[in-house]
Short mmCIF file of C-alpha atoms and ligand atoms in Angstrom, two decimals:
data_model
loop_
_atom_site.label_atom_id
_atom_site.label_comp_id
_atom_site.label_asym_id
_atom_site.label_seq_id
_atom_site.Cartn_x
_atom_site.Cartn_y
_atom_site.Cartn_z
CA MET D 1 24.30 -1.98 -31.48
CA ASN D 2 21.21 -4.47 -32.99
CA SER D 3 20.29 -7.68 -30.73
CA GLY D 4 19.54 -9.66 -33.48
CA THR D 5 15.44 -8.87 -32.65
CA GLY D 6 14.69 -6.52 -34.38
CA ILE D 7 15.74 -4.16 -30.95
CA ARG D 8 18.57 -1.54 -31.62
CA ARG D 9 19.17 -1.15 -27.95
CA ASP D 10 22.61 0.26 -26.44
CA TYR D 11 25.06 -2.42 -25.72
CA ARG D 12 25.14 -2.34 -22.22
CA PRO D 13 21.60 -1.24 -19.75
CA ALA D 14 22.14 2.48 -19.17
CA ASP D 15 24.27 4.28 -17.17
CA GLY D 16 23.00 5.44 -13.87
CA LEU D 17 19.68 7.25 -13.81
CA ALA D 18 18.80 8.03 -17.22
CA TYR D 19 14.80 8.67 -17.32
CA LEU D 20 12.85 11.31 -14.80
CA PHE D 21 9.25 10.49 -15.23
CA LEU D 22 6.45 11.92 -13.94
CA ASP D 23 3.31 11.14 -12.80
CA PHE D 24 0.39 13.85 -12.00
CA ASN D 25 -1.17 12.37 -8.96
CA ALA D 26 -4.90 13.13 -9.44
CA TYR D 27 -4.42 15.42 -11.98
CA PHE D 28 -7.99 16.32 -12.98
CA ALA D 29 -9.69 16.69 -9.23
CA SER D 30 -5.60 18.74 -8.96
CA VAL D 31 -7.28 20.58 -12.03
CA GLU D 32 -9.81 21.76 -10.03
CA GLN D 33 -7.94 22.47 -7.01
CA TYR D 34 -5.87 24.44 -8.79
CA ASP D 35 -8.41 26.67 -10.49
CA HIS D 36 -10.57 26.34 -7.39
CA PRO D 37 -8.12 26.99 -4.29
CA GLU D 38 -10.58 26.73 -1.83
CA LEU D 39 -11.43 23.49 -3.21
CA ILE D 40 -7.11 23.14 -1.99
CA GLY D 41 -6.80 20.10 1.15
CA ARG D 42 -10.83 19.53 0.56
CA PRO D 43 -12.63 16.46 -1.27
CA VAL D 44 -13.22 16.67 -4.37
CA ILE D 45 -14.35 14.45 -7.31
CA VAL D 46 -14.35 14.94 -11.47
CA THR D 47 -17.80 14.15 -12.59
CA PRO D 48 -18.17 12.99 -16.47
CA LEU D 49 -22.19 14.33 -16.79
CA GLN D 50 -24.33 15.93 -14.19
CA SER D 51 -26.12 13.36 -12.50
CA GLU D 52 -25.83 11.84 -9.25
CA HIS D 53 -25.23 7.83 -10.86
CA THR D 54 -22.63 9.22 -12.35
CA GLY D 55 -19.33 7.35 -11.88
CA ALA D 56 -16.22 9.32 -10.54
CA ILE D 57 -13.68 9.86 -13.30
CA ALA D 58 -11.55 11.52 -10.66
CA ALA D 59 -11.27 11.25 -6.83
CA SER D 60 -8.11 14.10 -4.78
CA TYR D 61 -6.62 12.59 -1.92
CA GLU D 62 -8.73 13.86 0.53
CA ALA D 63 -11.56 12.60 -1.40
CA LYS D 64 -9.38 8.90 -1.56
CA ALA D 65 -9.39 9.04 2.48
CA PHE D 66 -13.15 8.89 2.53
CA GLY D 67 -13.09 5.43 0.15
CA ILE D 68 -13.82 7.17 -2.74
CA LYS D 69 -12.46 6.12 -6.45
CA ARG D 70 -12.39 6.61 -9.68
CA GLY D 71 -15.63 4.90 -10.07
CA THR D 72 -17.28 5.68 -7.34
CA THR D 73 -20.53 7.23 -7.92
CA VAL D 74 -21.69 10.50 -7.25
CA ARG D 75 -24.13 10.41 -5.37
CA GLU D 76 -21.98 7.10 -3.05
CA ALA D 77 -19.73 9.79 -2.84
CA ARG D 78 -22.00 12.42 -1.10
CA ALA D 79 -23.23 9.06 1.01
CA LEU D 80 -18.92 8.61 1.83
CA CYS D 81 -17.79 12.14 2.51
CA PRO D 82 -21.33 14.60 2.55
CA GLY D 83 -19.09 17.59 1.58
CA VAL D 84 -17.07 16.32 -1.32
CA ALA D 85 -17.73 19.28 -4.09
CA VAL D 86 -18.28 17.48 -7.22
CA MET D 87 -17.03 19.26 -10.52
CA PRO D 88 -17.81 18.16 -13.20
CA ALA D 89 -14.69 17.54 -16.68
CA ARG D 90 -13.01 20.19 -18.39
CA HIS D 91 -11.11 18.44 -20.94
CA ASP D 92 -10.72 21.31 -22.52
CA ARG D 93 -8.94 22.85 -19.17
CA TYR D 94 -7.25 19.83 -18.02
CA VAL D 95 -4.51 19.86 -21.81
CA GLN D 96 -4.43 23.25 -21.66
CA VAL D 97 -3.23 23.18 -17.20
CA HIS D 98 -1.21 20.14 -19.38
CA LYS D 99 0.61 22.70 -21.96
CA LEU D 100 1.58 24.74 -19.08
CA ALA D 101 3.41 21.74 -16.60
CA MET D 102 4.48 20.24 -19.85
CA ALA D 103 6.49 24.19 -20.81
CA GLU D 104 7.79 24.57 -17.62
CA ILE D 105 9.19 20.58 -17.26
CA GLU D 106 11.14 21.48 -20.01
CA ARG D 107 13.08 23.78 -18.40
CA TYR D 108 14.31 22.01 -16.69
CA LEU D 109 15.03 18.58 -18.72
CA PRO D 110 14.39 17.67 -22.20
CA LEU D 111 10.82 15.87 -22.92
CA VAL D 112 11.42 12.00 -23.97
CA LYS D 113 7.81 11.15 -24.16
CA VAL D 114 4.41 12.10 -23.70
CA TYR D 115 2.13 8.85 -21.96
CA SER D 116 -0.76 10.93 -21.05
CA ILE D 117 -1.81 13.82 -20.02
CA ASP D 118 -0.61 13.24 -16.42
CA GLU D 119 2.29 10.81 -17.19
CA ALA D 120 6.04 11.86 -19.51
CA ALA D 121 8.95 10.67 -19.00
CA PHE D 122 12.23 13.16 -19.32
CA ARG D 123 16.30 12.54 -20.29
CA LEU D 124 19.17 13.21 -17.47
CA SER D 125 22.03 14.32 -19.49
CA ARG D 126 25.40 12.03 -18.05
CA SER D 127 25.96 14.55 -15.87
CA GLU D 128 23.26 14.35 -13.43
CA ARG D 129 22.55 10.74 -13.95
CA ASP D 130 24.19 9.40 -10.39
CA PRO D 131 22.04 9.47 -6.99
CA ALA D 132 22.24 12.23 -6.21
CA ARG D 133 22.96 15.11 -8.64
CA ALA D 134 18.63 13.12 -10.06
CA ILE D 135 17.33 13.63 -6.95
CA GLU D 136 18.26 17.30 -6.23
CA THR D 137 16.85 17.82 -10.96
CA ALA D 138 13.67 15.65 -9.41
CA LYS D 139 13.76 18.06 -6.96
CA ARG D 140 14.30 21.62 -8.77
CA VAL D 141 10.91 20.26 -10.97
CA LYS D 142 8.97 19.75 -8.33
CA ARG D 143 9.55 23.46 -6.95
CA GLY D 144 9.07 25.04 -10.33
CA ILE D 145 5.77 23.37 -10.63
CA ALA D 146 4.75 23.99 -7.48
CA GLU D 147 5.84 27.75 -7.22
CA ASN D 148 5.29 28.60 -10.85
CA ILE D 149 2.23 26.94 -11.58
CA GLY D 150 0.97 26.19 -8.34
CA PRO D 151 0.88 24.11 -5.21
CA ALA D 152 -2.12 21.82 -5.99
CA LEU D 153 -0.38 19.71 -8.56
CA ARG D 154 1.79 17.41 -6.86
CA ALA D 155 3.74 15.04 -8.82
CA SER D 156 5.14 11.34 -8.28
CA ILE D 157 8.16 10.78 -9.96
CA GLY D 158 11.12 8.05 -11.12
CA LEU D 159 14.11 8.49 -11.72
CA ALA D 160 15.41 4.86 -12.98
CA PRO D 161 17.77 3.82 -16.45
CA SER D 162 15.20 3.02 -18.19
CA ARG D 163 11.52 4.74 -19.47
CA LEU D 164 10.35 1.36 -18.05
CA LEU D 165 11.73 1.53 -14.68
CA ALA D 166 11.11 4.41 -13.75
CA LYS D 167 7.45 4.59 -14.54
CA LEU D 168 8.06 1.60 -11.97
CA ALA D 169 8.95 3.47 -9.76
CA ALA D 170 6.84 6.61 -9.47
CA GLU D 171 4.34 4.03 -8.87
CA ARG D 172 5.84 3.74 -5.22
CA VAL D 173 4.83 6.57 -3.41
CA LYS D 174 2.09 8.37 -4.49
CA PRO D 175 1.15 10.89 -3.83
CA ASP D 176 4.22 13.51 -4.01
CA GLY D 177 6.81 10.45 -3.60
CA LEU D 178 10.10 10.22 -5.60
CA THR D 179 11.46 7.29 -5.59
CA VAL D 180 14.58 6.08 -7.52
CA LEU D 181 15.80 2.82 -8.45
CA GLU D 182 19.35 1.51 -9.64
CA LEU D 183 19.34 -1.30 -11.00
CA GLY D 184 21.34 -3.40 -8.14
CA ASP D 185 17.54 -2.08 -6.11
CA LEU D 186 16.30 -5.33 -7.75
CA PRO D 187 14.11 -7.76 -8.40
CA GLY D 188 13.77 -6.93 -4.09
CA LYS D 189 12.30 -3.67 -3.73
CA LEU D 190 9.69 -4.31 -6.32
CA ALA D 191 9.09 -7.56 -5.23
CA ASP D 192 5.50 -6.79 -3.79
CA MET D 193 4.45 -4.82 -7.10
CA PRO D 194 1.46 -6.91 -8.87
CA LEU D 195 2.48 -7.83 -12.25
CA THR D 196 -0.74 -6.51 -13.88
CA ASP D 197 0.48 -2.51 -12.34
CA ILE D 198 3.32 -2.98 -14.60
CA PRO D 199 2.57 -1.43 -18.39
CA GLY D 200 3.49 -4.17 -20.46
CA VAL D 201 1.58 -7.07 -18.74
CA GLY D 202 -1.69 -7.44 -19.83
CA ALA D 203 -4.60 -8.62 -18.61
CA GLY D 204 -3.72 -12.05 -21.51
CA VAL D 205 -0.38 -11.38 -20.98
CA ALA D 206 -0.75 -11.90 -17.18
CA ALA D 207 -2.48 -15.12 -17.47
CA ARG D 208 0.10 -17.16 -20.03
CA LEU D 209 2.60 -15.55 -17.84
CA ALA D 210 0.66 -17.32 -14.82
CA ARG D 211 0.52 -20.53 -16.85
CA SER D 212 4.37 -20.58 -17.47
CA GLY D 213 4.50 -20.43 -13.92
CA VAL D 214 5.06 -16.79 -12.70
CA ASP D 215 2.99 -15.17 -11.10
CA ASN D 216 5.65 -12.63 -8.49
CA PHE D 217 7.58 -10.28 -9.53
CA THR D 218 10.72 -12.11 -8.86
CA SER D 219 9.82 -14.93 -11.46
CA LEU D 220 9.32 -12.43 -14.19
CA TRP D 221 12.75 -11.16 -13.16
CA ASN D 222 14.07 -13.51 -13.53
CA LEU D 223 13.37 -14.89 -16.91
CA GLN D 224 15.23 -14.81 -19.66
CA PRO D 225 14.43 -12.76 -23.52
CA LYS D 226 13.95 -15.74 -24.82
CA ARG D 227 11.53 -16.92 -22.79
CA ALA D 228 9.61 -13.70 -22.66
CA ARG D 229 8.83 -13.77 -26.21
CA ALA D 230 7.82 -16.53 -26.39
CA ILE D 231 5.35 -16.19 -23.58
CA TRP D 232 4.35 -12.94 -24.97
CA GLY D 233 3.74 -14.18 -28.62
CA SER D 234 6.52 -11.25 -30.18
CA VAL D 235 9.01 -9.89 -29.47
CA GLN D 236 7.15 -6.76 -27.39
CA GLY D 237 8.35 -9.06 -24.97
CA GLU D 238 12.49 -8.80 -25.45
CA ARG D 239 11.20 -5.20 -26.27
CA PHE D 240 9.49 -5.16 -22.57
CA TRP D 241 12.78 -7.67 -21.00
CA TYR D 242 14.72 -5.27 -21.68
CA GLY D 243 13.36 -2.42 -20.36
CA LEU D 244 12.88 -3.86 -16.88
CA HIS D 245 16.12 -4.55 -16.65
CA GLY D 246 16.97 -1.35 -16.83
CA PHE D 247 17.99 -1.03 -20.71
CA ASP D 248 17.29 2.04 -22.92
CA VAL D 249 15.14 0.69 -25.57
CA HIS D 250 15.41 2.73 -28.47
CA GLU D 251 11.12 3.49 -30.75
CA GLU D 252 11.90 5.58 -33.62
CA PRO D 253 11.95 9.03 -32.35
CA THR D 254 11.14 10.82 -35.33
CA LYS D 255 10.25 7.95 -37.64
CA LYS D 256 6.70 6.95 -36.71
CA SER D 257 5.39 3.22 -37.27
CA MET D 258 1.63 3.41 -35.99
CA ILE D 259 -0.64 5.96 -34.80
CA GLY D 260 -3.04 4.77 -32.55
CA HIS D 261 -5.74 5.02 -29.29
CA SER D 262 -6.72 3.05 -26.91
CA ARG D 263 -9.43 3.52 -23.88
CA VAL D 264 -10.59 0.71 -20.71
CA LEU D 265 -14.62 0.63 -21.45
CA THR D 266 -16.94 1.79 -18.44
CA ARG D 267 -19.22 -0.37 -17.31
CA ASP D 268 -22.53 1.82 -19.89
CA HIS D 269 -20.04 0.78 -23.21
CA GLU D 270 -18.60 -2.48 -22.75
CA ALA D 271 -22.10 -3.79 -25.00
CA PRO D 272 -20.65 -4.45 -28.59
CA GLU D 273 -22.94 -1.68 -29.89
CA LYS D 274 -21.74 0.95 -27.66
CA ALA D 275 -18.24 -0.18 -27.84
CA ARG D 276 -18.17 0.15 -31.67
CA ILE D 277 -19.18 4.12 -31.23
CA VAL D 278 -15.69 4.35 -29.72
CA ALA D 279 -13.98 2.54 -31.80
CA ARG D 280 -14.69 4.81 -34.17
CA ALA D 281 -14.65 7.74 -32.58
CA LEU D 282 -11.00 6.77 -32.10
CA LEU D 283 -9.93 5.72 -35.81
CA LEU D 284 -11.20 9.41 -37.14
CA LYS D 285 -9.21 11.24 -34.24
CA ALA D 286 -5.75 8.41 -34.68
CA ALA D 287 -6.92 9.50 -38.60
CA SER D 288 -6.86 13.49 -38.08
CA ARG D 289 -3.03 12.96 -36.44
CA LEU D 290 -2.12 10.98 -39.36
CA ARG D 291 -2.73 13.79 -41.72
CA HIS D 292 -1.06 16.11 -39.28
CA TYR D 293 1.87 13.91 -39.69
CA ARG D 294 1.54 14.25 -42.74
CA LEU D 295 1.85 10.28 -43.03
CA TYR D 296 -0.36 8.14 -45.18
CA ALA D 297 -1.57 4.59 -43.83
CA GLY D 298 -1.77 0.87 -44.88
CA GLY D 299 -3.43 -0.88 -42.45
CA LEU D 300 -5.54 -0.87 -39.79
CA SER D 301 -4.91 -2.87 -36.42
CA LEU D 302 -7.95 -3.48 -33.91
CA SER D 303 -7.93 -4.86 -30.63
CA MET D 304 -10.19 -5.96 -27.62
CA ARG D 305 -9.67 -6.73 -23.85
CA GLN D 306 -13.68 -8.54 -23.19
CA ARG D 307 -14.57 -8.82 -19.75
CA PRO D 308 -14.42 -11.05 -17.86
CA GLU D 309 -11.36 -12.30 -20.10
CA GLY D 310 -9.60 -12.73 -22.80
CA ILE D 311 -8.33 -10.49 -26.30
CA TRP D 312 -9.93 -10.30 -29.74
CA GLU D 313 -7.71 -8.96 -32.55
CA ALA D 314 -7.60 -8.40 -35.91
CA ALA D 315 -5.95 -6.31 -38.90
CA GLN D 316 -6.30 -5.28 -41.98
CA ARG D 317 -3.70 -4.44 -45.31
CA PHE D 318 -5.16 -1.39 -47.97
CA SER D 319 -3.87 0.53 -50.52
CA HIS D 320 -1.98 4.01 -48.28
CA THR D 321 -4.73 6.05 -48.02
CA GLN D 322 -5.46 9.05 -45.53
CA ASP D 323 -9.35 8.50 -46.16
CA SER D 324 -11.37 8.50 -43.04
CA TYR D 325 -14.63 6.17 -45.24
CA ARG D 326 -11.18 3.95 -45.88
CA PHE D 327 -10.52 3.41 -42.13
CA LEU D 328 -13.71 3.00 -40.68
CA ASN D 329 -14.97 1.12 -43.77
CA ALA D 330 -12.12 -1.38 -42.48
CA LEU D 331 -12.62 -1.04 -39.19
CA ASP D 332 -16.55 -2.09 -39.80
CA GLU D 333 -15.44 -5.00 -41.50
CA MET D 334 -13.31 -6.27 -38.78
CA TRP D 335 -16.37 -6.16 -36.46
CA ALA D 336 -18.20 -7.48 -38.45
CA ARG D 337 -16.52 -9.97 -37.95
CA TYR D 338 -15.79 -10.35 -33.98
CA LEU D 339 -20.21 -10.35 -34.40
CA ARG D 340 -19.94 -13.45 -36.02
CA VAL D 341 -17.49 -15.09 -33.84
CA GLY D 342 -19.00 -13.99 -30.94
CA GLU D 343 -22.46 -15.49 -31.70
CA ARG D 344 -21.05 -18.88 -32.68
CA ASP D 345 -18.98 -18.43 -29.19
CA GLY D 346 -22.97 -18.07 -27.85
CA GLY D 347 -23.18 -13.68 -27.08
CA GLY D 348 -20.77 -11.62 -28.13
CA PRO D 349 -18.92 -10.60 -24.38
CA ARG D 350 -18.95 -7.62 -23.76
CA ILE D 351 -15.83 -5.84 -23.88
CA GLY D 352 -13.60 -3.59 -21.24
CA GLY D 353 -10.89 -1.89 -23.85
CA VAL D 354 -10.38 -1.06 -27.40
CA THR D 355 -7.35 0.31 -29.19
CA VAL D 356 -7.50 0.75 -33.25
CA TYR D 357 -4.26 1.58 -34.66
CA LEU D 358 -3.00 2.50 -38.24
CA HIS D 359 0.12 0.91 -39.53
CA HIS D 360 2.79 0.45 -42.23
CA LEU D 361 2.80 4.65 -42.57
CA LYS D 362 4.36 5.77 -45.22
CA SER D 363 5.15 9.75 -46.16
CA HIS D 364 4.06 11.79 -48.02
CA GLU D 365 8.06 12.10 -50.03
CA SER D 366 7.87 8.02 -50.29
CA ALA D 367 5.26 8.19 -52.99
CA ALA D 368 3.09 4.77 -52.22
CA MET D 369 1.00 4.85 -55.01
CA ARG D 370 4.17 5.08 -57.51
CA GLN D 371 6.12 2.48 -55.82
CA GLY D 372 3.86 -0.44 -56.02
CA ASP D 373 2.09 0.14 -53.45
CA LEU D 374 0.69 -4.07 -53.82
CA PHE D 375 -2.96 -2.98 -51.89
CA ALA D 376 -2.68 0.03 -54.70
CA ASP D 377 -5.51 0.56 -57.86
CA ALA D 378 -5.54 3.79 -59.70
CA GLU D 379 -8.96 4.65 -59.64
CA HIS D 380 -9.13 4.57 -55.72
CA ALA D 381 -5.63 6.60 -55.27
CA GLN D 382 -7.83 9.14 -57.43
CA THR D 383 -10.73 9.19 -55.00
CA ASP D 384 -8.81 8.96 -52.45
CA ALA D 385 -6.71 11.33 -52.77
CA LYS D 386 -10.25 13.33 -53.15
CA ARG D 387 -11.59 12.60 -49.82
CA ALA D 388 -8.06 12.90 -48.29
CA LYS D 389 -8.69 17.01 -49.01
CA LEU D 390 -11.59 16.24 -47.97
CA TRP D 391 -10.75 15.58 -44.24
CA ARG D 392 -7.89 17.79 -44.33
CA LEU D 393 -10.42 20.31 -44.07
CA ILE D 394 -13.12 19.38 -41.91
CA ASP D 395 -8.91 18.20 -39.66
CA GLN D 396 -8.61 22.43 -39.74
CA ILE D 397 -11.85 23.50 -38.93
CA ASN D 398 -12.43 21.40 -35.86
CA ALA D 399 -9.07 22.36 -35.03
CA ASP D 400 -9.21 25.64 -34.78
CA PRO D 401 -12.53 27.17 -34.21
CA GLU D 402 -11.50 30.72 -33.25
CA GLU D 403 -10.15 30.86 -37.62
CA LYS D 404 -13.01 28.24 -38.08
CA PHE D 405 -14.58 29.74 -42.05
CA ARG D 406 -13.05 32.16 -42.75
CA ARG D 407 -10.50 31.29 -44.21
CA LEU D 408 -12.92 29.78 -46.57
CA SER D 409 -14.49 31.33 -49.23
CA GLY D 410 -18.39 31.48 -51.50
CA ALA D 411 -18.93 27.27 -51.34
CA ASP D 412 -16.59 26.53 -49.81
CA ALA D 413 -17.11 27.92 -46.48
CA GLU D 414 -21.19 26.23 -47.40
CA LYS D 415 -20.07 22.66 -47.18
CA ALA D 416 -17.76 23.62 -44.39
CA LYS D 417 -20.07 24.71 -42.35
CA ALA D 418 -22.53 21.71 -43.20
CA ARG D 419 -19.63 19.09 -42.41
CA HIS D 420 -19.11 21.16 -39.02
CA ILE D 421 -22.19 20.81 -37.94
CA SER D 422 -22.45 17.00 -38.83
CA LEU D 423 -19.45 16.53 -36.70
CA ALA D 424 -20.66 18.72 -33.41
CA SER D 425 -21.26 15.76 -31.16
CA GLN D 426 -18.13 15.70 -30.51
CA SER D 427 -17.22 18.90 -29.61
CA GLY D 428 -15.27 20.10 -27.06
CA LEU D 429 -13.96 16.35 -26.90
CA ASP D 430 -10.65 16.04 -26.81
CA LEU D 431 -9.93 12.12 -27.96
CA ASN D 432 -6.71 12.30 -26.40
CA TYR D 433 -7.42 13.49 -22.85
CA LEU D 434 -11.02 11.83 -22.85
CA GLY D 435 -10.68 10.39 -19.40
CA ALA D 436 -11.95 6.49 -18.30
CA LYS D 437 -15.51 7.80 -18.42
CA ILE D 438 -16.52 8.39 -22.47
CA ALA D 439 -18.33 11.64 -21.99
CA PHE D 440 -20.43 11.01 -25.29
CA SER D 441 -22.81 8.89 -26.88
CA ARG D 442 -22.81 9.10 -30.63
CA VAL D 443 -20.21 9.37 -33.62
CA PRO D 444 -21.27 10.41 -36.98
CA GLU D 445 -21.82 7.49 -39.56
CA GLU D 446 -20.36 7.98 -42.66
CA ALA D 447 -24.22 8.54 -44.51
CA GLU D 448 -24.59 12.10 -42.48
CA PHE D 449 -21.49 13.89 -44.57
CA LEU D 450 -22.64 15.95 -46.56
CA TYR D 451 -20.42 16.41 -49.67
MG1 MG W 501 -1.80 9.87 -12.33
#
């Protein structure tokens, strides 16, 4: 049914435990233990660089027992635990193991959505939604991972009527948890949950909630949906409310509405000029996915979380395109605006997180140009088509290092090789799965690409 707010949802909360949310514990460190069995049961940290001053991007539970956390420097970790194993990050490997794990879990349950490299939601069939059956299924998943992949990979599982509640349930017990959350358990069972631990409640929303007198889970639970919408300042608040109250809020499963990437920035990248490099890399990655899905974007949004607080957001529309140069130009314009505002406000603030997403997506078939796109002009369209072709070529080369230049002939291959060299500073990095630490220093500027 349509609630009249743009949110499609079921008529009433989902019947029983409709979702299983799985969150691998200390995932990067666990994969290191999986590949190096002698490290199982031992303190392990994973670092983005080989340096004593770099911060850990993951710590095994054995390391956590010594007080080591994400962000603890190698030097501090060695002081806390002299025997700690320090492993350099291998993002490609973490992606491989992620795929193995997902394939294993999909033997038992259909995948609904991958949230990150170590988190995903699965749907339970109608017949397995009562607690006894759901727990049995969850145990089968855990056993499958342990027996068919390896005991080093442990996961916390949450079972609940909505994906949001299932995720909150998974958060409750770590490592190796299995938590059931039924509507009748609420709000009591989550009464102690800090609001900022809830996905969808960022620092900005938490501050607005606090100003409305909502500073704990129970009062959040007691909000009315319209009130949530007002506090969030968007329909997102109402969507959140429904998820929290166990409604199975549908996201359009087949039709994408946006493609984006988001990163938390470490201290090393919080200066605007560093954050800009990260934003550009995220945007290039999003654009590559856009082309992969054969979609065209008509808008770009940029959102930056500032330290110590605040959010800055901007959006720009343009004629539908797949051309990364156009996206980078739009980003640069928004960035310049951000810097001007920063100057006016007395120095650009430090940036704690950056999100970029492409929206107003159209598929090839909808022929954006012919249908009188508001922003289109013919000259642009031609340049765009050429550049999009070039970018698809680059996508191909980057996605398929084995094939590399084999399928290309003569001049194309020479051009492609030159471009591939230009993109080398990103090689070996999968931005989909890059951890909190951004481990590269630069992304090529447009001028460095060879035509
Ligand atoms: Mg995890």
